[in-house]
């Protein structure tokens, strides 16, 4: 069932027969859309179609491939809830038994959230007519009260089996699972327990073990109903979804989110099959699906269940929404109107700088705007991390787009300088790998994969790095201190960076999908400006070229670790 040119042509031909079906769909979808008649077949199999979306992150409107506002349509525009609505409204009537599900992280990602918080998101997703939604970690970014008001306004059920809260609004609205009698399907929700550390849930809100909570619901559903088709709607990440499928008995399908994982043939660089098939604890297949992020795809899978509720076959694939996909005109008109007040919002003064914050030199040397941004990210994790403090921040110069002149700094300037809506994230490396990472940055060749790094870099004040550009790539570091100390090969270091880079952007890191997006870069800078204005940034030798030669290896792996550092926790740094 691979999409090829020929099958796409077939798909288009079929699309004409069926109705005006969106064109960027794979052949599986069109094949099944002809099978509009549902019910039990001769073998007793029952078909249900699942449409799902996850991690829209406030992308109510269409966006460019970077995720920023689509200001240049000739380069392509993707997603937007008006396209999602048109697509789902058109397809669902073709299926007798379908469900439409949202796997969480509606909040955080554009000005639609920054400015309106949950209000316009609620108004939009109510119009989308979801059958159920689970909660993502970002739904807790504004705390329980903000989330509670949002949940009270939703007109569809919100499910999460592992959340327990004594907050009145949360307690009233969140249910562990929902039974859809018409389809004979039960859907159990689950939310990442890491929400405690990466968002702002209140003290009375608890996140229980996902596997235990989901299995307890499966057992309850089996004991108290005759429902056999049991599926999970989760916000825990792709790896955790597969682990959940393998550790439980009785699930047939897991629709997930959180890790922003592209699956399936339509994506140019998929990180797994759509669906990914996992064996459950009882030996039966479980299908695991996800639809990347931002609403660029609508997930779609059509599952045939046997009489015991086990999945026996599927059709489907994620549906791509690009500038050839029609928009729901009424919803798009509302979204356009909501944009209006942003102009005023963008004019708000968020800080003051005594000096010009320079961007032009960021690609080749330490620059003041890079210093401020890296320090803001470092300070943000210093203040919010519940684990140990970070060691340093590392960002790409390519993400710094415009200078900020001395004087008042507005929100609009911050957004112009950092327009991508990238989220802060943390990665942990051994000291030896920190050295390779920064060696890659000064050599412009990634020392893990040997490929070029496509951007300059900037670091926080905790770094002192000297390198000799005349030496061979891979051997340029002359000296490296973090927090004034030599880097110790065997010790762990926490690096604050951006989700874009963690995901392989600019090839600065090795591509990983195992990271958690935290607050957005622009919000973190605004917070820093609020705490630290007026800004007096200067060039202070965080990294600089030299013609010196490297000294003897400071911590050769053969040398025994210095006893004073062994097992002594790093002191908590209290300020910058
Ligand atoms: C259910 O879907 C399968 C494909 O997944 C199809 O072969 C079968 O004919 C369908 N059955 C009914 C009753 O629609
Ligand atoms: C649609 O997007 C493509 C790139 O994906 C672009 O080449 C084309 O110009 C866009 N069309 C319009 C009408 O903007
Ligand atoms: C909830 O609905 C009320 C009344 O329509 C509205 O004033 C409020 O802004 C909404 N809040 C959220 C978070 O949706
Ligand atoms: C709501 O509160 C009741 C009583 O404390 C508790 O049993 C239940 O689990 C709570 N529900 C949620 C979703 O927190
Ligand atoms: C909710 O639980 C927290 C933590 O146990 C407690 O501090 C708080 O007082 C409780 N609130 C209510 C309304 O019961
Ligand atoms: C700077 O912003 C303040 C408000 O924060 C305003 O009173 C002042 O006039 C502004 N200065 C200039 C030069 O725009
Ligand atoms: Zn998430």
PDB file of N, CA and C and ligand atoms in Angstrom, residues 163-166 170-171 174-175, ligand 4:
ATOM      1  N   UNK A 163      -5.307  11.283  35.197  1.00  0.00           N
ATOM      2  CA  UNK A 163      -5.326  12.573  35.905  1.00  0.00           C
ATOM      3  C   UNK A 163      -6.354  12.504  37.027  1.00  0.00           C
ATOM      4  N   UNK A 164      -5.931  12.904  38.216  1.00  0.00           N
ATOM      5  CA  UNK A 164      -6.855  13.056  39.336  1.00  0.00           C
ATOM      6  C   UNK A 164      -6.656  14.443  39.890  1.00  0.00           C
ATOM      7  N   UNK A 165      -7.776  15.167  40.082  1.00  0.00           N
ATOM      8  CA  UNK A 165      -7.644  16.547  40.536  1.00  0.00           C
ATOM      9  C   UNK A 165      -8.747  16.901  41.511  1.00  0.00           C
ATOM     10  N   UNK A 166      -8.396  17.680  42.525  1.00  0.00           N
ATOM     11  CA  UNK A 166      -9.426  18.222  43.415  1.00  0.00           C
ATOM     12  C   UNK A 166      -9.819  19.640  42.996  1.00  0.00           C
ATOM     13  N   UNK A 170     -11.680  21.004  36.897  1.00  0.00           N
ATOM     14  CA  UNK A 170     -11.019  19.835  36.302  1.00  0.00           C
ATOM     15  C   UNK A 170     -11.746  18.562  36.725  1.00  0.00           C
ATOM     16  N   UNK A 171     -12.089  18.510  38.001  1.00  0.00           N
ATOM     17  CA  UNK A 171     -12.758  17.315  38.499  1.00  0.00           C
ATOM     18  C   UNK A 171     -14.100  17.090  37.804  1.00  0.00           C
ATOM     19  N   UNK A 174     -13.105  16.310  33.520  1.00  0.00           N
ATOM     20  CA  UNK A 174     -12.251  15.229  33.009  1.00  0.00           C
ATOM     21  C   UNK A 174     -12.835  13.889  33.422  1.00  0.00           C
ATOM     22  N   UNK A 175     -13.040  13.018  32.448  1.00  0.00           N
ATOM     23  CA  UNK A 175     -13.487  11.651  32.738  1.00  0.00           C
ATOM     24  C   UNK A 175     -12.423  10.691  32.210  1.00  0.00           C
TER      25      UNK A 175
HETATM   26  C1  LIG B   4     -13.037  14.018  41.438  1.00  0.00           C
HETATM   27  O1  LIG B   4     -13.096  13.922  42.826  1.00  0.00           O
HETATM   28  C2  LIG B   4     -13.532  12.649  43.302  1.00  0.00           C
HETATM   29  C3  LIG B   4     -13.709  12.745  44.815  1.00  0.00           C
HETATM   30  O2  LIG B   4     -12.535  13.215  45.396  1.00  0.00           O
HETATM   31  C4  LIG B   4     -12.521  11.587  42.894  1.00  0.00           C
HETATM   32  O3  LIG B   4     -12.933  10.325  43.303  1.00  0.00           O
HETATM   33  C5  LIG B   4     -12.381  11.615  41.392  1.00  0.00           C
HETATM   34  O4  LIG B   4     -11.344  10.716  40.995  1.00  0.00           O
HETATM   35  C6  LIG B   4     -12.026  12.992  40.904  1.00  0.00           C
HETATM   36  N1  LIG B   4     -11.986  13.016  39.445  1.00  0.00           N
HETATM   37  C7  LIG B   4     -10.974  13.560  38.770  1.00  0.00           C
HETATM   38  C8  LIG B   4     -11.062  13.529  37.295  1.00  0.00           C
HETATM   39  O5  LIG B   4     -10.023  14.067  39.309  1.00  0.00           O
END
